[in-house]
Amino acid sequence: MIGSPRRHRSECESTQELLGPDDPEGAIATTDHQTAGRGRLGRSWVEAPGTSVIVSVMLRPPVERRAQELSLVAAVAVALAVEDATGLSAQIKWPNDVLLARRKVAGILAELKDGAVILGIGLNVNQTREQLPLDAKVAPASLRTVDGRVRDRGEVLEHVLRRLDVCYAAWREGGLDSLYDDLGARNFLHGRRVTVDGIAGVAARIERDGRLRVDGESGPVLVESGEVLFER
C-alpha cells in the first residue's frame, strides 16, 4: 500500500533525499516547502511554502518492467487525482507533466537509486497567480487559479496516493498497456506541432511502450525521451 510509512518535514531541500535504500516499497516523504526542489533535466521546482502537494514515493518495480515508464504511470495517476479533486478533465504532456486548462499543474521526476525508483511528484494546489513562476517553459497554473477554490492539501494528497496505488499495481501486473486507455485519452500533444531534441513534426500518439510518435517530413519517429517544445 503506497503511503506508509510516511516521513514528513515542514521544510527540506528535496523530498527525494528523505528516502533511502532501507525504506520499504510504498514509503513516502512529504514536506510543506522545498528549498532545492528539482525537476527533469536539472531544472528547479519552485513553490510558495504551504501551497503544494510535494511527495516522493519509494517504488521497487519488478525486473520485467521498464522503470522509465513510471513517469507515465505517475502522470496517469496524478491526472486522475486532479480530476477527482476538481471535476475537470486533465491532460498529460509527455513524458511527465499534468495539465489543467492547458496549463501545467504538476510535474513528475523518477530517479533510479540503488535498484529502486524514487518517484517525486509536485502538484500546485493553492497558489495564487502571483505565486506561480513567470519563466516556466510551460504556462503554469494551480488548482486554485483554475477554479478559484482553496483546498485541503491533505485531501488532495490522499487522492494522489490512492490513484497511484491503483495505477502502480495495474502496471506491475500488466505493464503500461494496462493503463493505456487512460493515458492515450489524455495525450495533450496529440495533433500539435512539436520539436523534440531537434526532431520536428506533428505529435501523433503515445505508443503502448511509452514512446512518443512524431510524424515528421521523412516519416514517423519514435522518441524515447527528451524535452518537447510545442505550438499552442
Coordinates of N, CA and C in Angstrom, one line a residue:
M1 N 0.9 -1.2 0.0 CA 0.0 0.0 0.0 C 0.9 1.2 0.0
I2 N 0.7 2.1 -1.0 CA 1.5 3.3 -1.1 C 1.0 4.3 -0.1
G3 N 1.9 4.9 0.7 CA 1.6 5.9 1.7 C 2.1 5.6 3.1
S4 N 2.6 4.4 3.3 CA 3.1 4.0 4.7 C 4.4 3.2 4.6
P5 N 5.4 3.5 5.4 CA 5.4 4.6 6.4 C 5.6 6.0 5.7
R6 N 5.2 7.0 6.5 CA 5.3 8.4 6.0 C 6.3 9.2 6.8
R7 N 7.2 9.9 6.1 CA 8.2 10.8 6.7 C 7.9 12.2 6.3
H8 N 7.6 13.1 7.3 CA 7.2 14.5 6.9 C 8.2 15.5 7.5
R9 N 8.6 16.5 6.8 CA 9.4 17.6 7.2 C 8.6 18.9 6.9
S10 N 8.6 19.8 7.8 CA 8.0 21.1 7.4 C 8.7 21.8 6.3
E11 N 10.0 21.6 6.3 CA 10.9 22.2 5.2 C 12.1 21.2 5.0
C12 N 12.5 21.1 3.7 CA 13.7 20.3 3.4 C 14.2 20.8 2.1
E13 N 15.4 20.3 1.7 CA 15.9 20.7 0.4 C 15.1 20.0 -0.7
S14 N 14.9 18.7 -0.5 CA 14.1 17.9 -1.5 C 13.6 16.6 -0.8
T15 N 12.4 16.3 -1.1 CA 11.8 15.1 -0.5 C 12.5 13.9 -1.2
Q16 N 13.1 14.0 -2.3 CA 13.8 12.9 -3.0 C 15.0 12.4 -2.1
E17 N 15.5 13.3 -1.2 CA 16.6 13.0 -0.4 C 16.2 12.4 1.0
L18 N 14.9 12.3 1.2 CA 14.4 11.8 2.5 C 14.2 10.3 2.5
L19 N 14.2 9.7 1.3 CA 14.0 8.3 1.2 C 15.4 7.6 0.9
G20 N 15.6 6.4 1.4 CA 16.8 5.7 1.2 C 16.7 4.2 1.0
P21 N 17.7 3.5 0.8 CA 17.7 2.1 0.5 C 17.0 1.2 1.5
D22 N 16.9 1.7 2.8 CA 16.3 0.9 3.8 C 14.8 1.1 3.9
D23 N 14.3 2.0 3.1 CA 12.8 2.2 3.2 C 12.1 1.2 2.4
P24 N 11.0 0.7 2.8 CA 10.2 -0.3 2.1 C 9.4 0.3 0.9
E25 N 9.0 -0.5 0.0 CA 8.2 -0.1 -1.1 C 6.9 0.5 -0.5
G26 N 6.5 1.7 -1.1 CA 5.3 2.3 -0.6 C 5.6 3.4 0.4
A27 N 6.8 3.5 0.9 CA 7.1 4.6 1.9 C 7.1 5.9 1.1
I28 N 6.7 7.0 1.8 CA 6.6 8.3 1.2 C 7.3 9.3 2.1
A29 N 7.7 10.4 1.5 CA 8.2 11.6 2.2 C 7.5 12.8 1.7
T30 N 7.0 13.6 2.6 CA 6.3 14.9 2.2 C 6.9 16.1 2.9
T31 N 6.6 17.2 2.4 CA 7.1 18.5 3.0 C 6.1 19.6 2.7
D32 N 6.2 20.6 3.4 CA 5.4 21.8 3.1 C 6.1 22.8 2.2
H33 N 7.5 22.6 2.2 CA 8.3 23.5 1.3 C 9.6 22.9 1.0
Q34 N 10.0 22.9 -0.2 CA 11.3 22.5 -0.6 C 12.2 23.7 -0.9
T35 N 13.4 23.7 -0.4 CA 14.3 24.8 -0.7 C 15.2 24.6 -1.9
A36 N 15.3 23.3 -2.3 CA 16.1 23.0 -3.5 C 15.4 21.9 -4.3
G37 N 14.1 22.1 -4.6 CA 13.3 21.1 -5.3 C 13.8 21.1 -6.8
R38 N 13.7 19.9 -7.4 CA 14.2 19.8 -8.8 C 13.2 19.1 -9.6
G39 N 13.3 19.4 -10.9 CA 12.5 18.7 -11.9 C 13.4 17.9 -12.9
R40 N 12.8 17.6 -14.0 CA 13.6 16.9 -15.1 C 14.7 17.8 -15.6
L41 N 15.7 17.2 -16.2 CA 16.8 17.9 -17.0 C 17.5 18.9 -16.1
G42 N 17.5 18.7 -14.8 CA 18.3 19.6 -13.9 C 17.6 20.9 -13.6
R43 N 16.3 21.0 -13.9 CA 15.6 22.2 -13.6 C 15.2 22.3 -12.2
S44 N 15.0 23.5 -11.7 CA 14.5 23.6 -10.3 C 13.0 23.6 -10.3
W45 N 12.4 23.2 -9.1 CA 11.0 23.2 -8.9 C 10.7 24.2 -7.8
V46 N 10.0 25.2 -8.1 CA 9.8 26.3 -7.1 C 8.4 26.4 -6.7
E47 N 8.1 26.5 -5.4 CA 6.7 26.6 -5.0 C 6.7 27.5 -3.7
A48 N 5.6 28.2 -3.6 CA 5.4 29.0 -2.3 C 5.1 28.1 -1.2
P49 N 5.7 28.3 0.0 CA 5.5 27.4 1.1 C 4.0 27.2 1.5
G50 N 3.7 25.9 1.7 CA 2.4 25.6 2.1 C 1.3 25.7 1.1
T51 N 1.7 25.6 -0.2 CA 0.7 25.7 -1.3 C 0.5 24.5 -2.1
S52 N 1.5 23.6 -2.1 CA 1.5 22.4 -3.0 C 1.5 21.1 -2.3
V53 N 1.2 20.1 -3.0 CA 1.4 18.7 -2.6 C 2.8 18.3 -3.1
I54 N 3.7 18.0 -2.2 CA 5.0 17.6 -2.6 C 5.3 16.3 -1.9
V55 N 5.5 15.3 -2.7 CA 5.6 13.9 -2.2 C 6.6 13.1 -3.0
S56 N 7.4 12.3 -2.3 CA 8.3 11.3 -3.0 C 7.9 10.0 -2.5
V57 N 7.9 9.0 -3.4 CA 7.4 7.6 -3.2 C 8.5 6.6 -3.5
M58 N 8.8 5.7 -2.6 CA 9.7 4.6 -2.9 C 9.0 3.5 -3.6
L59 N 9.5 3.1 -4.8 CA 9.0 2.0 -5.5 C 10.1 1.0 -5.9
R60 N 9.8 -0.2 -5.9 CA 10.7 -1.3 -6.2 C 10.1 -2.1 -7.3
P61 N 10.1 -1.6 -8.6 CA 9.4 -2.3 -9.7 C 10.1 -3.7 -10.0
P62 N 9.3 -4.6 -10.5 CA 9.8 -5.9 -10.9 C 10.7 -5.8 -12.0
V63 N 11.7 -6.7 -12.1 CA 12.7 -6.6 -13.2 C 12.2 -6.7 -14.6
E64 N 11.0 -7.3 -14.7 CA 10.5 -7.4 -16.1 C 9.8 -6.2 -16.6
R65 N 9.6 -5.2 -15.8 CA 9.0 -3.9 -16.2 C 10.1 -2.9 -16.4
R66 N 9.8 -1.9 -17.3 CA 10.7 -0.9 -17.7 C 10.5 0.3 -16.7
A67 N 11.5 0.5 -15.9 CA 11.3 1.5 -14.8 C 11.1 2.9 -15.4
Q68 N 11.6 3.2 -16.6 CA 11.4 4.5 -17.1 C 9.9 4.8 -17.4
E69 N 9.1 3.8 -17.5 CA 7.7 4.0 -17.7 C 7.0 4.6 -16.5
L70 N 7.6 4.6 -15.4 CA 6.9 5.0 -14.1 C 6.6 6.5 -14.2
S71 N 7.3 7.3 -14.9 CA 6.9 8.7 -15.1 C 5.5 8.8 -15.7
L72 N 5.2 8.0 -16.7 CA 3.9 8.0 -17.3 C 2.8 7.4 -16.4
V73 N 3.2 6.3 -15.7 CA 2.3 5.7 -14.7 C 1.9 6.8 -13.7
A74 N 2.8 7.5 -13.2 CA 2.5 8.6 -12.2 C 1.7 9.7 -12.8
A75 N 2.0 10.0 -14.1 CA 1.2 11.1 -14.8 C -0.2 10.7 -14.9
V76 N -0.5 9.4 -15.2 CA -1.9 9.0 -15.3 C -2.5 9.1 -13.9
A77 N -1.8 8.6 -12.9 CA -2.4 8.7 -11.5 C -2.7 10.1 -11.1
V78 N -1.7 11.0 -11.3 CA -1.9 12.4 -10.9 C -3.1 13.1 -11.7
A79 N -3.1 12.8 -13.0 CA -4.2 13.3 -13.8 C -5.6 12.9 -13.3
L80 N -5.7 11.6 -12.9 CA -6.9 11.1 -12.4 C -7.2 11.8 -11.0
A81 N -6.2 12.0 -10.2 CA -6.4 12.6 -8.9 C -6.8 14.1 -9.1
V82 N -6.2 14.8 -10.0 CA -6.7 16.1 -10.3 C -8.1 16.2 -10.7
E83 N -8.5 15.2 -11.5 CA -9.9 15.1 -11.9 C -10.8 14.8 -10.7
D84 N -10.4 14.0 -9.8 CA -11.1 13.7 -8.6 C -11.3 15.0 -7.8
A85 N -10.3 15.8 -7.7 CA -10.3 17.0 -6.9 C -11.1 18.1 -7.5
T86 N -11.1 18.2 -8.8 CA -11.7 19.3 -9.5 C -13.0 19.1 -10.3
G87 N -13.1 17.8 -10.7 CA -14.3 17.5 -11.6 C -14.0 18.0 -13.0
L88 N -12.8 18.4 -13.3 CA -12.4 18.9 -14.6 C -11.5 17.9 -15.3
S89 N -11.4 17.9 -16.6 CA -10.6 17.0 -17.4 C -9.1 17.5 -17.4
A90 N -8.2 16.6 -17.0 CA -6.8 16.8 -17.0 C -6.2 16.2 -18.2
Q91 N -5.0 16.7 -18.6 CA -4.3 16.1 -19.7 C -2.8 15.8 -19.3
I92 N -2.2 15.0 -20.1 CA -0.8 14.6 -19.9 C 0.1 15.1 -21.0
K93 N 1.1 15.9 -20.7 CA 2.0 16.3 -21.6 C 3.2 15.4 -21.5
W94 N 3.4 14.5 -22.5 CA 4.5 13.5 -22.5 C 5.8 14.3 -22.3
P95 N 6.7 13.7 -21.4 CA 6.6 12.5 -20.7 C 6.1 12.6 -19.2
N96 N 6.0 13.8 -18.7 CA 5.9 13.8 -17.2 C 5.1 15.0 -16.6
D97 N 4.4 15.7 -17.4 CA 3.7 16.8 -16.9 C 2.2 16.6 -16.9
V98 N 1.4 17.2 -16.0 CA 0.0 17.1 -16.0 C -0.6 18.5 -16.1
L99 N -1.5 18.7 -17.1 CA -2.0 20.0 -17.4 C -3.5 20.0 -17.0
L100 N -4.0 21.2 -16.7 CA -5.4 21.5 -16.4 C -5.7 22.8 -17.1
A101 N -6.7 22.9 -17.9 CA -7.0 24.1 -18.7 C -5.8 24.6 -19.5
R102 N -5.0 23.6 -20.1 CA -3.9 23.8 -20.9 C -2.7 24.4 -20.2
R103 N -2.7 24.4 -18.9 CA -1.6 24.9 -18.1 C -1.1 23.8 -17.2
K104 N 0.2 23.9 -16.9 CA 0.9 22.8 -16.1 C 0.6 23.0 -14.6
V105 N 0.0 22.0 -14.0 CA -0.3 22.0 -12.6 C 0.6 21.0 -11.8
A106 N 1.2 20.0 -12.5 CA 2.0 19.0 -11.8 C 3.2 18.6 -12.7
G107 N 4.3 18.2 -12.0 CA 5.4 17.6 -12.7 C 5.9 16.4 -11.9
I108 N 6.5 15.5 -12.6 CA 7.0 14.2 -12.0 C 8.4 14.0 -12.3
L109 N 9.1 13.5 -11.3 CA 10.6 13.1 -11.5 C 10.8 11.7 -11.0
A110 N 11.3 10.8 -11.8 CA 11.6 9.5 -11.4 C 13.1 9.3 -11.5
E111 N 13.7 8.9 -10.3 CA 15.1 8.8 -10.2 C 15.4 7.3 -9.7
L112 N 16.3 6.7 -10.5 CA 16.8 5.4 -10.1 C 17.9 5.5 -9.1
K113 N 17.7 4.8 -8.0 CA 18.7 4.8 -6.9 C 18.7 3.5 -6.2
D114 N 19.9 2.9 -6.2 CA 20.2 1.6 -5.5 C 19.2 0.5 -5.9
G115 N 18.8 0.5 -7.2 CA 17.9 -0.5 -7.7 C 16.5 -0.2 -7.5
A116 N 16.2 0.8 -6.9 CA 14.8 1.2 -6.6 C 14.5 2.5 -7.4
V117 N 13.3 2.9 -7.5 CA 12.9 4.2 -8.1 C 12.2 5.1 -7.1
I118 N 12.8 6.3 -6.9 CA 12.2 7.3 -6.1 C 11.4 8.2 -7.0
L119 N 10.1 8.2 -6.8 CA 9.2 9.0 -7.7 C 8.8 10.3 -7.0
G120 N 9.2 11.4 -7.5 CA 8.8 12.7 -7.0 C 7.7 13.3 -7.7
I121 N 6.7 13.8 -7.0 CA 5.5 14.5 -7.5 C 5.3 15.8 -6.9
G122 N 5.2 16.9 -7.7 CA 4.9 18.2 -7.3 C 3.6 18.6 -7.9
L123 N 2.6 19.0 -7.1 CA 1.3 19.4 -7.6 C 0.9 20.7 -7.0
N124 N 0.7 21.7 -7.9 CA 0.2 23.0 -7.5 C -1.2 23.0 -7.1
V125 N -1.5 23.4 -5.8 CA -2.9 23.3 -5.3 C -3.4 24.7 -5.0
N126 N -2.8 25.4 -4.1 CA -3.4 26.7 -3.6 C -2.7 27.9 -4.0
Q127 N -1.7 27.9 -4.9 CA -1.0 29.1 -5.3 C -2.0 30.1 -5.9
T128 N -1.7 31.4 -5.7 CA -2.3 32.5 -6.5 C -1.5 32.7 -7.7
R129 N -2.1 33.4 -8.7 CA -1.3 33.7 -9.9 C 0.0 34.4 -9.6
E130 N 0.0 35.2 -8.6 CA 1.3 35.9 -8.3 C 2.3 35.0 -7.7
Q131 N 1.9 33.9 -7.2 CA 2.9 32.9 -6.6 C 3.4 31.9 -7.6
L132 N 3.0 31.9 -8.8 CA 3.4 31.0 -9.9 C 4.6 31.6 -10.6
P133 N 5.6 30.7 -11.0 CA 6.8 31.3 -11.7 C 6.4 31.9 -13.1
L134 N 7.2 33.0 -13.4 CA 6.9 33.7 -14.6 C 7.7 33.2 -15.8
D135 N 8.8 32.4 -15.5 CA 9.7 32.0 -16.5 C 9.6 30.5 -16.8
A136 N 8.5 29.9 -16.5 CA 8.3 28.5 -16.8 C 8.2 28.2 -18.3
K137 N 8.7 27.0 -18.7 CA 8.7 26.6 -20.1 C 7.3 26.4 -20.6
V138 N 6.4 25.8 -19.7 CA 5.0 25.6 -20.0 C 4.2 26.5 -19.0
A139 N 3.3 27.2 -19.5 CA 2.5 28.2 -18.7 C 1.9 27.4 -17.5
P140 N 2.2 27.9 -16.2 CA 1.8 27.2 -15.0 C 0.4 27.6 -14.5
A141 N -0.1 26.8 -13.7 CA -1.4 27.0 -13.0 C -1.4 26.3 -11.7
S142 N -2.4 26.6 -10.9 CA -2.6 25.7 -9.7 C -4.1 25.4 -9.8
L143 N -4.5 24.4 -9.0 CA -6.0 24.1 -9.0 C -6.8 25.3 -8.6
R144 N -6.2 26.1 -7.7 CA -6.9 27.3 -7.3 C -7.1 28.3 -8.4
T145 N -6.0 28.6 -9.2 CA -6.1 29.6 -10.3 C -7.1 29.1 -11.4
V146 N -7.3 27.8 -11.5 CA -8.2 27.3 -12.5 C -9.7 27.5 -12.1
D147 N -10.0 27.1 -10.8 CA -11.4 27.1 -10.4 C -11.7 28.0 -9.2
G148 N -10.7 28.7 -8.7 CA -10.9 29.6 -7.6 C -11.1 29.0 -6.2
R149 N -11.0 27.7 -6.1 CA -11.2 27.0 -4.8 C -9.9 26.8 -4.0
V150 N -9.9 27.1 -2.7 CA -8.8 26.7 -1.9 C -9.1 25.4 -1.3
R151 N -8.1 24.5 -1.4 CA -8.3 23.1 -1.0 C -7.5 22.6 0.2
D152 N -7.9 21.6 0.9 CA -7.1 21.0 1.9 C -6.1 20.1 1.2
R153 N -4.8 20.5 1.4 CA -3.7 19.7 0.6 C -3.7 18.3 1.1
G154 N -4.0 18.0 2.3 CA -4.0 16.6 2.8 C -5.0 15.8 2.0
E155 N -6.2 16.3 1.7 CA -7.2 15.6 0.9 C -6.7 15.4 -0.5
V156 N -6.0 16.4 -1.1 CA -5.5 16.2 -2.4 C -4.4 15.1 -2.5
L157 N -3.6 15.1 -1.5 CA -2.5 14.1 -1.4 C -3.2 12.7 -1.3
E158 N -4.2 12.6 -0.6 CA -4.9 11.3 -0.5 C -5.4 10.8 -1.8
H159 N -6.0 11.8 -2.6 CA -6.4 11.5 -4.0 C -5.2 10.9 -4.8
V160 N -4.1 11.6 -4.7 CA -2.9 11.2 -5.4 C -2.4 9.8 -5.0
L161 N -2.3 9.6 -3.7 CA -1.8 8.3 -3.3 C -2.7 7.1 -3.6
R162 N -4.0 7.4 -3.5 CA -5.0 6.3 -3.8 C -4.9 6.0 -5.3
R163 N -4.9 7.0 -6.2 CA -4.8 6.7 -7.6 C -3.4 6.1 -8.0
L164 N -2.3 6.5 -7.3 CA -1.0 6.0 -7.6 C -1.0 4.5 -7.2
D165 N -1.6 4.2 -6.1 CA -1.6 2.8 -5.6 C -2.2 1.9 -6.6
V166 N -3.4 2.3 -7.2 CA -4.1 1.5 -8.1 C -3.3 1.4 -9.5
C167 N -2.8 2.5 -9.9 CA -2.1 2.6 -11.2 C -0.9 1.8 -11.2
Y168 N -0.1 1.9 -10.1 CA 1.1 1.1 -9.9 C 0.9 -0.4 -9.9
A169 N -0.1 -0.8 -9.2 CA -0.5 -2.2 -9.1 C -0.9 -2.7 -10.5
A170 N -1.6 -1.9 -11.2 CA -2.0 -2.4 -12.6 C -0.8 -2.5 -13.5
W171 N 0.1 -1.5 -13.4 CA 1.3 -1.5 -14.2 C 2.2 -2.7 -13.8
R172 N 2.4 -3.0 -12.5 CA 3.2 -4.2 -12.1 C 2.6 -5.5 -12.7
E173 N 1.3 -5.5 -12.8 CA 0.7 -6.7 -13.3 C 0.7 -6.8 -14.8
G174 N 0.4 -5.7 -15.5 CA 0.2 -5.8 -16.9 C 0.9 -4.8 -17.7
G175 N 1.9 -4.0 -17.1 CA 2.7 -3.1 -17.9 C 1.9 -1.8 -18.2
L176 N 2.5 -1.0 -19.1 CA 1.8 0.2 -19.5 C 0.5 0.0 -20.2
D177 N 0.5 -1.1 -20.9 CA -0.7 -1.5 -21.7 C -2.0 -1.5 -20.8
S178 N -1.8 -1.8 -19.5 CA -3.0 -1.8 -18.6 C -3.5 -0.5 -18.3
L179 N -2.7 0.6 -18.6 CA -3.2 2.0 -18.3 C -3.4 2.7 -19.6
Y180 N -3.3 2.1 -20.7 CA -3.2 2.8 -22.0 C -4.5 3.6 -22.3
D181 N -5.6 3.1 -22.0 CA -6.9 3.8 -22.3 C -6.8 5.2 -21.6
D182 N -6.5 5.2 -20.3 CA -6.4 6.5 -19.6 C -5.3 7.4 -20.1
L183 N -4.2 6.8 -20.5 CA -3.0 7.5 -20.9 C -3.3 8.1 -22.3
G184 N -3.7 7.3 -23.2 CA -4.0 7.8 -24.6 C -5.0 8.8 -24.7
A185 N -6.1 8.7 -23.9 CA -7.2 9.7 -23.9 C -6.8 11.0 -23.4
R186 N -5.7 11.1 -22.7 CA -5.3 12.4 -22.1 C -4.0 13.0 -22.7
N187 N -3.7 12.5 -23.9 CA -2.5 13.0 -24.6 C -2.6 14.4 -25.1
F188 N -2.1 15.3 -24.3 CA -2.2 16.8 -24.7 C -1.5 17.1 -26.0
L189 N -0.4 16.4 -26.4 CA 0.4 16.7 -27.6 C -0.3 16.2 -28.8
H190 N -1.3 15.4 -28.8 CA -1.8 14.8 -30.0 C -2.2 15.9 -31.0
G191 N -1.7 15.8 -32.2 CA -2.0 16.7 -33.3 C -1.3 18.0 -33.2
R192 N -0.5 18.3 -32.3 CA 0.2 19.5 -32.2 C 1.6 19.5 -32.9
R193 N 2.0 20.6 -33.4 CA 3.4 20.6 -34.0 C 4.4 20.7 -32.8
V194 N 5.4 19.9 -32.9 CA 6.3 19.8 -31.8 C 7.7 19.7 -32.3
T195 N 8.7 20.0 -31.4 CA 10.1 19.8 -31.7 C 10.6 19.0 -30.4
V196 N 11.2 17.9 -30.7 CA 11.8 17.1 -29.6 C 13.3 16.8 -29.9
D197 N 14.2 17.5 -29.2 CA 15.6 17.3 -29.4 C 16.0 17.4 -30.9
G198 N 15.5 18.4 -31.6 CA 15.8 18.6 -33.0 C 14.9 17.9 -34.0
I199 N 14.0 17.0 -33.5 CA 13.1 16.3 -34.4 C 11.8 17.1 -34.4
A200 N 11.4 17.6 -35.6 CA 10.2 18.4 -35.8 C 9.2 17.6 -36.5
G201 N 7.9 17.9 -36.1 CA 6.8 17.2 -36.8 C 5.5 17.4 -36.0
V202 N 4.6 16.5 -36.2 CA 3.3 16.5 -35.6 C 3.2 15.4 -34.6
A203 N 3.0 15.6 -33.3 CA 2.8 14.6 -32.4 C 1.6 13.7 -32.7
A204 N 1.8 12.5 -32.8 CA 0.7 11.6 -33.1 C 0.1 10.9 -31.8
R205 N 0.8 9.9 -31.3 CA 0.3 9.2 -30.2 C 1.4 8.8 -29.3
I206 N 1.0 8.5 -28.0 CA 2.0 7.8 -27.1 C 1.8 6.3 -27.4
E207 N 2.9 5.7 -27.8 CA 2.9 4.2 -28.1 C 2.6 3.4 -26.8
R208 N 2.3 2.2 -27.0 CA 2.0 1.3 -25.8 C 3.2 1.0 -25.0
D209 N 4.4 1.3 -25.6 CA 5.6 1.1 -24.8 C 6.1 2.4 -24.2
G210 N 5.3 3.5 -24.3 CA 5.6 4.8 -23.7 C 6.4 5.8 -24.5
R211 N 6.8 5.4 -25.7 CA 7.5 6.3 -26.6 C 6.4 7.2 -27.3
L212 N 6.9 8.4 -27.7 CA 6.1 9.4 -28.4 C 6.3 9.3 -29.9
R213 N 5.3 9.1 -30.6 CA 5.4 9.1 -32.1 C 5.2 10.5 -32.6
V214 N 6.2 10.9 -33.4 CA 6.2 12.2 -34.0 C 6.3 12.0 -35.5
D215 N 5.3 12.5 -36.3 CA 5.3 12.3 -37.7 C 6.0 13.5 -38.4
G216 N 7.2 13.3 -38.8 CA 8.0 14.3 -39.5 C 7.9 14.2 -41.0
E217 N 8.6 15.1 -41.7 CA 8.6 15.1 -43.1 C 9.1 13.8 -43.7
S218 N 10.0 13.2 -43.1 CA 10.6 12.0 -43.6 C 10.0 10.7 -43.1
G219 N 8.9 10.9 -42.3 CA 8.2 9.7 -41.8 C 8.1 9.8 -40.3
P220 N 7.5 8.8 -39.7 CA 7.3 8.7 -38.2 C 8.6 8.4 -37.5
V221 N 8.8 9.1 -36.3 CA 9.9 8.9 -35.4 C 9.4 8.5 -34.1
L222 N 9.9 7.5 -33.4 CA 9.5 7.1 -32.1 C 10.6 7.7 -31.1
V223 N 10.1 8.6 -30.2 CA 11.1 9.3 -29.3 C 11.0 8.6 -28.0
E224 N 12.2 8.2 -27.5 CA 12.3 7.6 -26.1 C 12.1 8.5 -25.0
S225 N 12.8 9.7 -25.1 CA 12.8 10.7 -24.0 C 13.2 12.0 -24.6
G226 N 13.0 13.1 -23.9 CA 13.5 14.4 -24.3 C 12.6 15.5 -23.9
E227 N 13.0 16.7 -24.2 CA 12.2 17.9 -23.9 C 11.4 18.2 -25.2
V228 N 10.1 18.4 -24.9 CA 9.1 18.7 -26.0 C 8.8 20.2 -26.0
L229 N 9.0 20.8 -27.1 CA 8.5 22.2 -27.3 C 7.4 22.1 -28.3
F230 N 6.3 22.8 -28.0 CA 5.1 22.7 -28.8 C 4.5 24.0 -29.1
E231 N 3.7 24.0 -30.2 CA 3.0 25.2 -30.6 C 1.6 25.1 -30.0
R232 N 1.2 26.2 -29.3 CA -0.1 26.2 -28.5 C -1.2 26.2 -29.5

